[in-house]
Amino acid sequence: MEKLSFSFDYTVYDSVDELDETRKKLIEKAVEAGHKAYAPYSSFHVGAAVLLESGKMISGSNQENASYPVGICAERTLLSFVHANHPEDKKTILAVSVLDTDSAASPCGLCRQTIIEYENVQKQSIEILLHNRSGSVLSIPSGSALLPLHFDSESLS
Ligand code: THU
């Protein structure tokens, strides 16, 4: 028998002003996208923006549906679009901003699984910045840090 444990380091910033210009800009894009969220059912507006290796910044927001389970989180709306249109351009930093709460919101399980899929395909971690109405920001080193013992393509072989 062997007992193992899992932990990861992350950083908490009290304000976006503590971030470098690139990260600040990415969060601004996520906030802008959050204002365009289609969230008539939850009124919970989430924006996401990704920085690609080429320098492009692309954003998206949550898209809800009268049939509630059909709704898609901001992270997956964005990552599906980005991978469909720029599959070779690595995703380096993903910023997520929740407009309607002061507490840190973290990606749901489906979004964590999605982030990990793209980390695996590009063989590179995606830094995740979590921003909320209070202005604080968490920087998490990767999607896989958020989903220990996850299922991925290797699990299938
Ligand atoms: N939501 C996101 O877009 N991203 C998250 O990280 C958490 C939740 C959305 C889904 C739904 O439209 C609304 O927020 C309430 O759950």
CSV table of N, CA and C and ligand atoms in Angstrom, one decimal:
chain,number,residue,atom,x,y,z
A,1,MET,N,0.8,-1.2,0.0
A,1,MET,CA,0.0,0.0,0.0
A,1,MET,C,0.9,1.3,0.0
A,2,GLU,N,0.4,2.3,-0.7
A,2,GLU,CA,1.1,3.5,-0.7
A,2,GLU,C,0.1,4.7,-0.6
A,3,LYS,N,0.4,5.6,0.3
A,3,LYS,CA,-0.5,6.7,0.5
A,3,LYS,C,0.2,7.9,-0.3
A,4,LEU,N,-0.6,8.5,-1.2
A,4,LEU,CA,-0.1,9.6,-1.9
A,4,LEU,C,-0.9,10.9,-1.7
A,5,SER,N,-0.4,12.0,-2.0
A,5,SER,CA,-1.2,13.2,-1.9
A,5,SER,C,-1.0,14.1,-3.1
A,6,PHE,N,-1.9,15.1,-3.3
A,6,PHE,CA,-1.8,16.0,-4.4
A,6,PHE,C,-2.0,17.4,-3.9
A,7,SER,N,-1.2,18.3,-4.4
A,7,SER,CA,-1.4,19.7,-4.0
A,7,SER,C,-0.8,20.6,-5.2
A,8,PHE,N,-1.2,21.8,-5.2
A,8,PHE,CA,-0.6,22.7,-6.2
A,8,PHE,C,-0.5,24.1,-5.6
A,9,ASP,N,0.4,24.9,-6.2
A,9,ASP,CA,0.6,26.2,-5.7
A,9,ASP,C,-0.2,27.2,-6.6
A,10,TYR,N,-0.8,28.2,-6.1
A,10,TYR,CA,-1.4,29.2,-6.9
A,10,TYR,C,-1.2,30.5,-6.2
A,11,THR,N,-1.5,31.6,-7.0
A,11,THR,CA,-1.2,32.9,-6.5
A,11,THR,C,-2.5,33.7,-6.4
A,12,VAL,N,-2.6,34.5,-5.4
A,12,VAL,CA,-3.8,35.4,-5.2
A,12,VAL,C,-3.3,36.8,-5.3
A,13,TYR,N,-3.9,37.6,-6.2
A,13,TYR,CA,-3.6,39.0,-6.3
A,13,TYR,C,-4.9,39.7,-5.8
A,14,ASP,N,-4.7,40.8,-5.0
A,14,ASP,CA,-5.8,41.5,-4.5
A,14,ASP,C,-6.5,42.4,-5.6
A,15,SER,N,-5.7,42.7,-6.6
A,15,SER,CA,-6.2,43.6,-7.6
A,15,SER,C,-5.5,43.3,-9.0
A,16,VAL,N,-6.2,43.6,-10.1
A,16,VAL,CA,-5.6,43.4,-11.4
A,16,VAL,C,-4.4,44.3,-11.6
A,17,ASP,N,-4.3,45.4,-10.8
A,17,ASP,CA,-3.2,46.3,-10.9
A,17,ASP,C,-1.9,45.6,-10.6
A,18,GLU,N,-1.9,44.5,-9.9
A,18,GLU,CA,-0.7,43.8,-9.6
A,18,GLU,C,-0.2,42.9,-10.7
A,19,LEU,N,-1.0,42.8,-11.8
A,19,LEU,CA,-0.7,41.9,-12.9
A,19,LEU,C,0.1,42.7,-13.9
A,20,ASP,N,0.8,41.9,-14.8
A,20,ASP,CA,1.5,42.6,-15.9
A,20,ASP,C,0.5,43.0,-17.0
A,21,GLU,N,0.9,43.8,-17.9
A,21,GLU,CA,0.0,44.4,-18.9
A,21,GLU,C,-0.8,43.4,-19.7
A,22,THR,N,-0.1,42.3,-20.1
A,22,THR,CA,-0.7,41.3,-20.9
A,22,THR,C,-1.9,40.6,-20.1
A,23,ARG,N,-1.7,40.3,-18.9
A,23,ARG,CA,-2.7,39.6,-18.1
A,23,ARG,C,-3.8,40.6,-17.8
A,24,LYS,N,-3.5,41.9,-17.5
A,24,LYS,CA,-4.5,42.9,-17.3
A,24,LYS,C,-5.4,43.0,-18.5
A,25,LYS,N,-4.8,43.1,-19.7
A,25,LYS,CA,-5.5,43.2,-20.9
A,25,LYS,C,-6.4,42.0,-21.1
A,26,LEU,N,-5.9,40.8,-20.8
A,26,LEU,CA,-6.7,39.6,-21.0
A,26,LEU,C,-7.9,39.6,-20.1
A,27,ILE,N,-7.7,40.1,-18.9
A,27,ILE,CA,-8.9,40.2,-18.0
A,27,ILE,C,-9.9,41.2,-18.5
A,28,GLU,N,-9.4,42.3,-19.0
A,28,GLU,CA,-10.3,43.4,-19.5
A,28,GLU,C,-11.2,42.7,-20.6
A,29,LYS,N,-10.5,41.9,-21.5
A,29,LYS,CA,-11.3,41.3,-22.6
A,29,LYS,C,-12.3,40.3,-22.0
A,30,ALA,N,-12.0,39.6,-20.9
A,30,ALA,CA,-12.9,38.7,-20.3
A,30,ALA,C,-14.1,39.4,-19.8
A,31,VAL,N,-13.8,40.6,-19.1
A,31,VAL,CA,-14.9,41.4,-18.5
A,31,VAL,C,-15.8,41.9,-19.6
A,32,GLU,N,-15.2,42.4,-20.7
A,32,GLU,CA,-16.0,42.9,-21.8
A,32,GLU,C,-16.9,41.8,-22.4
A,33,ALA,N,-16.3,40.6,-22.5
A,33,ALA,CA,-17.1,39.4,-23.0
A,33,ALA,C,-18.2,39.1,-22.0
A,34,GLY,N,-18.0,39.2,-20.7
A,34,GLY,CA,-19.0,38.9,-19.7
A,34,GLY,C,-20.2,39.8,-19.9
A,35,HIS,N,-20.0,41.0,-20.3
A,35,HIS,CA,-21.1,41.9,-20.5
A,35,HIS,C,-22.0,41.5,-21.7
A,36,LYS,N,-21.4,40.6,-22.5
A,36,LYS,CA,-22.2,40.2,-23.7
A,36,LYS,C,-22.8,38.8,-23.4
A,37,ALA,N,-22.6,38.3,-22.2
A,37,ALA,CA,-23.1,36.9,-21.9
A,37,ALA,C,-24.6,36.8,-22.2
A,38,TYR,N,-25.0,35.6,-22.6
A,38,TYR,CA,-26.4,35.4,-22.8
A,38,TYR,C,-26.9,34.5,-21.6
A,39,ALA,N,-27.3,35.2,-20.5
A,39,ALA,CA,-27.6,34.5,-19.3
A,39,ALA,C,-28.9,35.0,-18.7
A,40,PRO,N,-30.0,34.8,-19.5
A,40,PRO,CA,-31.3,35.3,-19.0
A,40,PRO,C,-31.9,34.4,-17.9
A,41,TYR,N,-31.4,33.2,-17.8
A,41,TYR,CA,-32.0,32.3,-16.8
A,41,TYR,C,-31.3,32.4,-15.4
A,42,SER,N,-30.0,32.5,-15.4
A,42,SER,CA,-29.2,32.5,-14.2
A,42,SER,C,-28.9,33.9,-13.8
A,43,SER,N,-28.9,34.8,-14.7
A,43,SER,CA,-28.4,36.2,-14.5
A,43,SER,C,-26.9,36.2,-14.0
A,44,PHE,N,-26.2,35.1,-14.3
A,44,PHE,CA,-24.8,35.0,-13.8
A,44,PHE,C,-24.0,35.1,-15.1
A,45,HIS,N,-23.3,36.3,-15.2
A,45,HIS,CA,-22.6,36.6,-16.4
A,45,HIS,C,-21.1,36.3,-16.3
A,46,VAL,N,-20.7,35.5,-17.2
A,46,VAL,CA,-19.3,35.1,-17.2
A,46,VAL,C,-18.6,35.4,-18.5
A,47,GLY,N,-17.4,35.9,-18.5
A,47,GLY,CA,-16.7,36.2,-19.7
A,47,GLY,C,-15.4,35.4,-19.6
A,48,ALA,N,-14.8,35.0,-20.7
A,48,ALA,CA,-13.6,34.3,-20.8
A,48,ALA,C,-12.8,34.9,-21.9
A,49,ALA,N,-11.5,34.9,-21.8
A,49,ALA,CA,-10.6,35.3,-22.9
A,49,ALA,C,-9.3,34.5,-22.8
A,50,VAL,N,-8.8,34.2,-24.0
A,50,VAL,CA,-7.6,33.3,-24.1
A,50,VAL,C,-6.6,34.1,-24.9
A,51,LEU,N,-5.3,33.9,-24.4
A,51,LEU,CA,-4.2,34.4,-25.1
A,51,LEU,C,-3.5,33.3,-25.9
A,52,LEU,N,-3.4,33.4,-27.2
A,52,LEU,CA,-2.8,32.4,-28.0
A,52,LEU,C,-1.3,32.7,-28.1
A,53,GLU,N,-0.5,31.7,-28.5
A,53,GLU,CA,0.9,31.9,-28.6
A,53,GLU,C,1.3,32.9,-29.7
A,54,SER,N,0.4,33.1,-30.7
A,54,SER,CA,0.6,34.1,-31.7
A,54,SER,C,0.4,35.5,-31.2
A,55,GLY,N,-0.1,35.6,-30.0
A,55,GLY,CA,-0.4,36.9,-29.5
A,55,GLY,C,-1.9,37.3,-29.6
A,56,LYS,N,-2.7,36.5,-30.3
A,56,LYS,CA,-4.1,36.9,-30.5
A,56,LYS,C,-4.8,36.7,-29.1
A,57,MET,N,-5.8,37.6,-28.9
A,57,MET,CA,-6.7,37.4,-27.7
A,57,MET,C,-8.1,37.2,-28.2
A,58,ILE,N,-8.7,36.2,-27.8
A,58,ILE,CA,-10.1,35.8,-28.3
A,58,ILE,C,-11.0,35.6,-27.0
A,59,SER,N,-12.2,36.1,-27.1
A,59,SER,CA,-13.1,36.0,-25.9
A,59,SER,C,-14.4,35.4,-26.2
A,60,GLY,N,-15.1,35.0,-25.2
A,60,GLY,CA,-16.4,34.4,-25.3
A,60,GLY,C,-17.2,34.5,-24.0
A,61,SER,N,-18.4,34.1,-24.0
A,61,SER,CA,-19.2,34.2,-22.7
A,61,SER,C,-20.2,33.0,-22.6
A,62,ASN,N,-20.8,32.9,-21.4
A,62,ASN,CA,-21.7,31.8,-21.3
A,62,ASN,C,-23.0,32.1,-22.1
A,63,GLN,N,-23.5,31.0,-22.6
A,63,GLN,CA,-24.7,31.0,-23.6
A,63,GLN,C,-25.7,30.0,-23.0
A,64,GLU,N,-26.8,30.6,-22.5
A,64,GLU,CA,-27.8,29.7,-21.8
A,64,GLU,C,-28.9,29.4,-22.8
A,65,ASN,N,-29.8,28.5,-22.3
A,65,ASN,CA,-30.9,28.0,-23.2
A,65,ASN,C,-32.1,27.8,-22.3
A,66,ALA,N,-33.3,27.9,-22.9
A,66,ALA,CA,-34.5,27.7,-22.2
A,66,ALA,C,-34.6,26.2,-21.7
A,67,SER,N,-33.9,25.4,-22.4
A,67,SER,CA,-33.7,24.0,-21.9
A,67,SER,C,-32.4,24.0,-21.2
A,68,TYR,N,-32.4,24.2,-19.9
A,68,TYR,CA,-31.2,24.6,-19.1
A,68,TYR,C,-30.0,23.8,-19.4
A,69,PRO,N,-30.0,22.5,-19.5
A,69,PRO,CA,-28.8,21.7,-19.6
A,69,PRO,C,-28.1,22.0,-21.0
A,70,VAL,N,-28.8,22.6,-21.9
A,70,VAL,CA,-28.2,22.9,-23.2
A,70,VAL,C,-27.2,24.1,-23.1
A,71,GLY,N,-27.3,24.9,-22.0
A,71,GLY,CA,-26.5,26.1,-21.9
A,71,GLY,C,-25.0,25.7,-21.8
A,72,ILE,N,-24.1,26.6,-22.2
A,72,ILE,CA,-22.7,26.3,-22.3
A,72,ILE,C,-22.0,27.4,-21.5
A,73,CYS,N,-21.0,27.0,-20.7
A,73,CYS,CA,-20.2,27.9,-19.9
A,73,CYS,C,-19.3,28.8,-20.8
A,74,ALA,N,-18.9,29.9,-20.3
A,74,ALA,CA,-18.0,30.8,-21.1
A,74,ALA,C,-16.7,30.1,-21.5
A,75,GLU,N,-16.1,29.3,-20.6
A,75,GLU,CA,-14.9,28.7,-21.0
A,75,GLU,C,-15.0,27.7,-22.1
A,76,ARG,N,-16.1,26.9,-22.2
A,76,ARG,CA,-16.3,26.0,-23.2
A,76,ARG,C,-16.7,26.6,-24.5
A,77,THR,N,-17.6,27.7,-24.4
A,77,THR,CA,-18.0,28.4,-25.6
A,77,THR,C,-16.7,28.9,-26.3
A,78,LEU,N,-15.8,29.5,-25.5
A,78,LEU,CA,-14.6,30.1,-26.0
A,78,LEU,C,-13.6,29.0,-26.6
A,79,LEU,N,-13.3,28.0,-25.7
A,79,LEU,CA,-12.3,27.1,-26.1
A,79,LEU,C,-12.7,26.3,-27.4
A,80,SER,N,-14.0,25.9,-27.5
A,80,SER,CA,-14.4,25.2,-28.7
A,80,SER,C,-14.3,26.1,-29.9
A,81,PHE,N,-14.6,27.3,-29.8
A,81,PHE,CA,-14.5,28.2,-31.0
A,81,PHE,C,-13.0,28.4,-31.3
A,82,VAL,N,-12.2,28.6,-30.3
A,82,VAL,CA,-10.8,28.8,-30.6
A,82,VAL,C,-10.1,27.6,-31.2
A,83,HIS,N,-10.4,26.4,-30.6
A,83,HIS,CA,-9.8,25.2,-31.2
A,83,HIS,C,-10.3,24.9,-32.6
A,84,ALA,N,-11.5,25.2,-32.8
A,84,ALA,CA,-12.1,25.0,-34.2
A,84,ALA,C,-11.5,25.9,-35.2
A,85,ASN,N,-11.1,27.1,-34.8
A,85,ASN,CA,-10.6,28.1,-35.8
A,85,ASN,C,-9.1,28.3,-35.8
A,86,HIS,N,-8.4,28.0,-34.6
A,86,HIS,CA,-7.0,28.2,-34.5
A,86,HIS,C,-6.4,26.9,-33.9
A,87,PRO,N,-6.5,25.7,-34.5
A,87,PRO,CA,-6.1,24.5,-33.8
A,87,PRO,C,-4.6,24.4,-33.5
A,88,GLU,N,-3.8,25.1,-34.3
A,88,GLU,CA,-2.4,25.0,-34.1
A,88,GLU,C,-1.8,26.0,-33.2
A,89,ASP,N,-2.6,27.0,-32.9
A,89,ASP,CA,-2.1,28.2,-32.1
A,89,ASP,C,-2.3,27.8,-30.6
A,90,LYS,N,-1.2,27.6,-29.9
A,90,LYS,CA,-1.3,27.1,-28.5
A,90,LYS,C,-2.0,28.2,-27.6
A,91,LYS,N,-2.8,27.6,-26.7
A,91,LYS,CA,-3.6,28.4,-25.8
A,91,LYS,C,-2.6,28.6,-24.5
A,92,THR,N,-2.3,29.8,-24.2
A,92,THR,CA,-1.3,30.0,-23.2
A,92,THR,C,-1.9,30.4,-21.8
A,93,ILE,N,-2.8,31.4,-21.9
A,93,ILE,CA,-3.4,31.9,-20.6
A,93,ILE,C,-4.9,32.0,-20.9
A,94,LEU,N,-5.7,31.5,-20.0
A,94,LEU,CA,-7.2,31.6,-20.0
A,94,LEU,C,-7.6,32.5,-18.9
A,95,ALA,N,-8.3,33.6,-19.2
A,95,ALA,CA,-8.8,34.4,-18.1
A,95,ALA,C,-10.3,34.2,-18.0
A,96,VAL,N,-10.9,34.1,-16.8
A,96,VAL,CA,-12.3,33.9,-16.6
A,96,VAL,C,-12.8,35.0,-15.6
A,97,SER,N,-13.8,35.7,-16.0
A,97,SER,CA,-14.3,36.8,-15.1
A,97,SER,C,-15.8,36.6,-14.8
A,98,VAL,N,-16.1,36.6,-13.5
A,98,VAL,CA,-17.5,36.5,-13.2
A,98,VAL,C,-18.0,37.9,-12.7
A,99,LEU,N,-19.0,38.4,-13.3
A,99,LEU,CA,-19.4,39.8,-13.1
A,99,LEU,C,-20.3,40.0,-11.9
A,100,ASP,N,-20.9,38.9,-11.5
A,100,ASP,CA,-22.0,39.1,-10.5
A,100,ASP,C,-21.7,38.6,-9.1
A,101,THR,N,-20.5,38.3,-8.8
A,101,THR,CA,-20.2,37.8,-7.5
A,101,THR,C,-18.8,38.3,-7.0
A,102,ASP,N,-18.7,38.6,-5.7
A,102,ASP,CA,-17.4,39.0,-5.2
A,102,ASP,C,-16.5,37.8,-4.7
A,103,SER,N,-17.1,36.6,-4.8
A,103,SER,CA,-16.2,35.5,-4.4
A,103,SER,C,-15.6,34.8,-5.6
A,104,ALA,N,-14.5,34.2,-5.4
A,104,ALA,CA,-13.8,33.5,-6.4
A,104,ALA,C,-14.6,32.4,-7.0
A,105,ALA,N,-14.9,32.4,-8.3
A,105,ALA,CA,-15.6,31.3,-8.9
A,105,ALA,C,-14.6,30.5,-9.8
A,106,SER,N,-14.7,29.3,-9.8
A,106,SER,CA,-13.7,28.4,-10.4
A,106,SER,C,-14.4,27.6,-11.5
A,107,PRO,N,-13.7,27.2,-12.6
A,107,PRO,CA,-14.4,26.5,-13.6
A,107,PRO,C,-15.1,25.2,-13.1
A,108,CYS,N,-16.2,24.9,-13.7
A,108,CYS,CA,-17.0,23.7,-13.4
A,108,CYS,C,-16.2,22.5,-13.9
A,109,GLY,N,-16.7,21.3,-13.5
A,109,GLY,CA,-16.0,20.1,-13.8
A,109,GLY,C,-15.9,19.9,-15.3
A,110,LEU,N,-17.0,20.2,-16.1
A,110,LEU,CA,-16.9,20.0,-17.5
A,110,LEU,C,-15.9,20.9,-18.1
A,111,CYS,N,-15.8,22.1,-17.6
A,111,CYS,CA,-14.8,23.0,-18.2
A,111,CYS,C,-13.4,22.6,-17.8
A,112,ARG,N,-13.2,22.1,-16.6
A,112,ARG,CA,-11.9,21.6,-16.2
A,112,ARG,C,-11.4,20.5,-17.2
A,113,GLN,N,-12.4,19.6,-17.5
A,113,GLN,CA,-12.1,18.4,-18.4
A,113,GLN,C,-11.7,19.0,-19.8
A,114,THR,N,-12.4,20.0,-20.2
A,114,THR,CA,-12.2,20.6,-21.5
A,114,THR,C,-10.8,21.2,-21.6
A,115,ILE,N,-10.5,22.0,-20.5
A,115,ILE,CA,-9.2,22.7,-20.5
A,115,ILE,C,-8.0,21.6,-20.6
A,116,ILE,N,-8.2,20.5,-19.8
A,116,ILE,CA,-7.2,19.5,-19.8
A,116,ILE,C,-7.0,18.8,-21.2
A,117,GLU,N,-8.1,18.6,-21.9
A,117,GLU,CA,-8.1,18.1,-23.3
A,117,GLU,C,-7.1,18.9,-24.1
A,118,TYR,N,-7.3,20.2,-24.0
A,118,TYR,CA,-6.5,21.1,-24.9
A,118,TYR,C,-5.0,21.2,-24.4
A,119,GLU,N,-4.9,21.1,-23.1
A,119,GLU,CA,-3.5,21.1,-22.6
A,119,GLU,C,-2.8,19.8,-23.1
A,120,ASN,N,-3.5,18.7,-23.1
A,120,ASN,CA,-2.9,17.5,-23.6
A,120,ASN,C,-2.6,17.5,-25.1
A,121,VAL,N,-3.5,18.1,-25.9
A,121,VAL,CA,-3.3,18.1,-27.3
A,121,VAL,C,-2.1,19.0,-27.7
A,122,GLN,N,-1.9,20.1,-26.9
A,122,GLN,CA,-0.8,21.0,-27.3
A,122,GLN,C,0.4,20.7,-26.4
A,123,LYS,N,0.3,19.7,-25.5
A,123,LYS,CA,1.5,19.4,-24.7
A,123,LYS,C,2.0,20.5,-23.9
A,124,GLN,N,1.2,21.4,-23.5
A,124,GLN,CA,1.6,22.6,-22.7
A,124,GLN,C,0.4,23.0,-21.8
A,125,SER,N,0.8,23.4,-20.6
A,125,SER,CA,-0.3,23.8,-19.6
A,125,SER,C,-0.9,25.1,-20.0
A,126,ILE,N,-2.1,25.4,-19.6
A,126,ILE,CA,-2.7,26.7,-19.8
A,126,ILE,C,-2.9,27.3,-18.4
A,127,GLU,N,-2.3,28.5,-18.2
A,127,GLU,CA,-2.4,29.2,-17.0
A,127,GLU,C,-3.9,29.7,-16.9
A,128,ILE,N,-4.5,29.6,-15.7
A,128,ILE,CA,-5.9,30.1,-15.6
A,128,ILE,C,-5.9,31.3,-14.6
A,129,LEU,N,-6.5,32.4,-15.1
A,129,LEU,CA,-6.7,33.5,-14.2
A,129,LEU,C,-8.2,33.6,-13.9
A,130,LEU,N,-8.5,33.7,-12.6
A,130,LEU,CA,-9.9,33.7,-12.2
A,130,LEU,C,-10.1,35.1,-11.5
A,131,HIS,N,-11.0,35.8,-12.1
A,131,HIS,CA,-11.3,37.2,-11.7
A,131,HIS,C,-12.8,37.3,-11.3
A,132,ASN,N,-13.0,38.2,-10.3
A,132,ASN,CA,-14.5,38.4,-10.0
A,132,ASN,C,-14.7,39.8,-9.7
A,133,ARG,N,-15.9,40.2,-9.3
A,133,ARG,CA,-16.4,41.6,-9.2
A,133,ARG,C,-15.5,42.3,-8.1
A,134,SER,N,-15.0,41.6,-7.1
A,134,SER,CA,-14.2,42.3,-6.1
A,134,SER,C,-12.9,42.8,-6.7
A,135,GLY,N,-12.5,42.3,-7.8
A,135,GLY,CA,-11.3,42.7,-8.4
A,135,GLY,C,-10.1,41.8,-8.2
A,136,SER,N,-10.3,40.9,-7.3
A,136,SER,CA,-9.1,40.0,-7.0
A,136,SER,C,-9.0,39.0,-8.1
A,137,VAL,N,-7.8,38.4,-8.2
A,137,VAL,CA,-7.4,37.5,-9.2
A,137,VAL,C,-6.6,36.3,-8.7
A,138,LEU,N,-7.1,35.1,-9.0
A,138,LEU,CA,-6.3,33.9,-8.7
A,138,LEU,C,-5.6,33.4,-9.9
A,139,SER,N,-4.3,33.1,-9.8
A,139,SER,CA,-3.6,32.5,-10.9
A,139,SER,C,-3.3,31.1,-10.6
A,140,ILE,N,-3.8,30.2,-11.5
A,140,ILE,CA,-3.7,28.7,-11.3
A,140,ILE,C,-2.8,28.2,-12.4
A,141,PRO,N,-1.8,27.3,-12.1
A,141,PRO,CA,-0.9,27.0,-13.1
A,141,PRO,C,-1.4,26.2,-14.3
A,142,SER,N,-2.5,25.4,-14.1
A,142,SER,CA,-2.9,24.6,-15.2
A,142,SER,C,-4.3,24.1,-14.9
A,143,GLY,N,-5.0,23.5,-16.0
A,143,GLY,CA,-6.3,22.9,-15.8
A,143,GLY,C,-6.1,21.6,-15.0
A,144,SER,N,-5.0,20.9,-15.3
A,144,SER,CA,-4.8,19.6,-14.7
A,144,SER,C,-4.6,19.7,-13.2
A,145,ALA,N,-4.1,20.9,-12.7
A,145,ALA,CA,-4.0,21.1,-11.3
A,145,ALA,C,-5.4,21.1,-10.6
A,146,LEU,N,-6.4,21.5,-11.4
A,146,LEU,CA,-7.8,21.6,-10.8
A,146,LEU,C,-8.6,20.3,-10.9
A,147,LEU,N,-8.0,19.3,-11.5
A,147,LEU,CA,-8.7,18.0,-11.7
A,147,LEU,C,-7.8,16.8,-11.5
A,148,PRO,N,-7.4,16.5,-10.3
A,148,PRO,CA,-6.5,15.4,-10.0
A,148,PRO,C,-7.1,14.1,-10.5
A,149,LEU,N,-6.2,13.2,-10.9
A,149,LEU,CA,-6.6,11.8,-11.3
A,149,LEU,C,-7.7,11.9,-12.4
A,150,HIS,N,-7.5,12.8,-13.3
A,150,HIS,CA,-8.5,13.0,-14.4
A,150,HIS,C,-8.5,11.9,-15.4
A,151,PHE,N,-9.5,11.9,-16.2
A,151,PHE,CA,-9.6,10.9,-17.3
A,151,PHE,C,-9.2,11.7,-18.6
A,152,ASP,N,-8.3,11.0,-19.3
A,152,ASP,CA,-7.9,11.6,-20.6
A,152,ASP,C,-7.6,10.5,-21.6
A,153,SER,N,-7.1,10.9,-22.8
A,153,SER,CA,-6.9,10.0,-23.9
A,153,SER,C,-6.1,8.8,-23.5
A,154,GLU,N,-5.1,9.0,-22.6
A,154,GLU,CA,-4.3,7.8,-22.2
A,154,GLU,C,-5.1,6.8,-21.4
A,155,SER,N,-6.2,7.3,-20.8
A,155,SER,CA,-7.0,6.3,-20.0
A,155,SER,C,-7.7,5.4,-21.0
A,156,LEU,N,-7.9,5.8,-22.2
A,156,LEU,CA,-8.6,5.0,-23.2
A,156,LEU,C,-7.7,3.9,-23.8
A,157,SER,N,-6.4,4.0,-23.7
A,157,SER,CA,-5.5,3.0,-24.3
A,157,SER,C,-5.1,1.9,-23.4
B,1,THU,N1,-20.7,29.4,-15.8
B,1,THU,C1,-19.7,29.7,-16.6
B,1,THU,O1,-19.9,30.2,-17.7
B,1,THU,N2,-18.4,29.4,-16.2
B,1,THU,C2,-18.1,29.0,-14.9
B,1,THU,O2,-16.9,28.8,-14.6
B,1,THU,C3,-19.2,28.7,-14.0
B,1,THU,C4,-20.6,28.8,-14.5
B,1,THU,C5,-22.1,29.7,-16.2
B,1,THU,C6,-23.0,28.6,-16.5
B,1,THU,C7,-24.3,29.2,-16.4
B,1,THU,O3,-24.7,29.9,-17.6
B,1,THU,C8,-24.1,30.2,-15.3
B,1,THU,O4,-22.8,30.5,-15.2
B,1,THU,C9,-24.7,29.8,-13.9
B,1,THU,O5,-24.2,28.6,-13.6
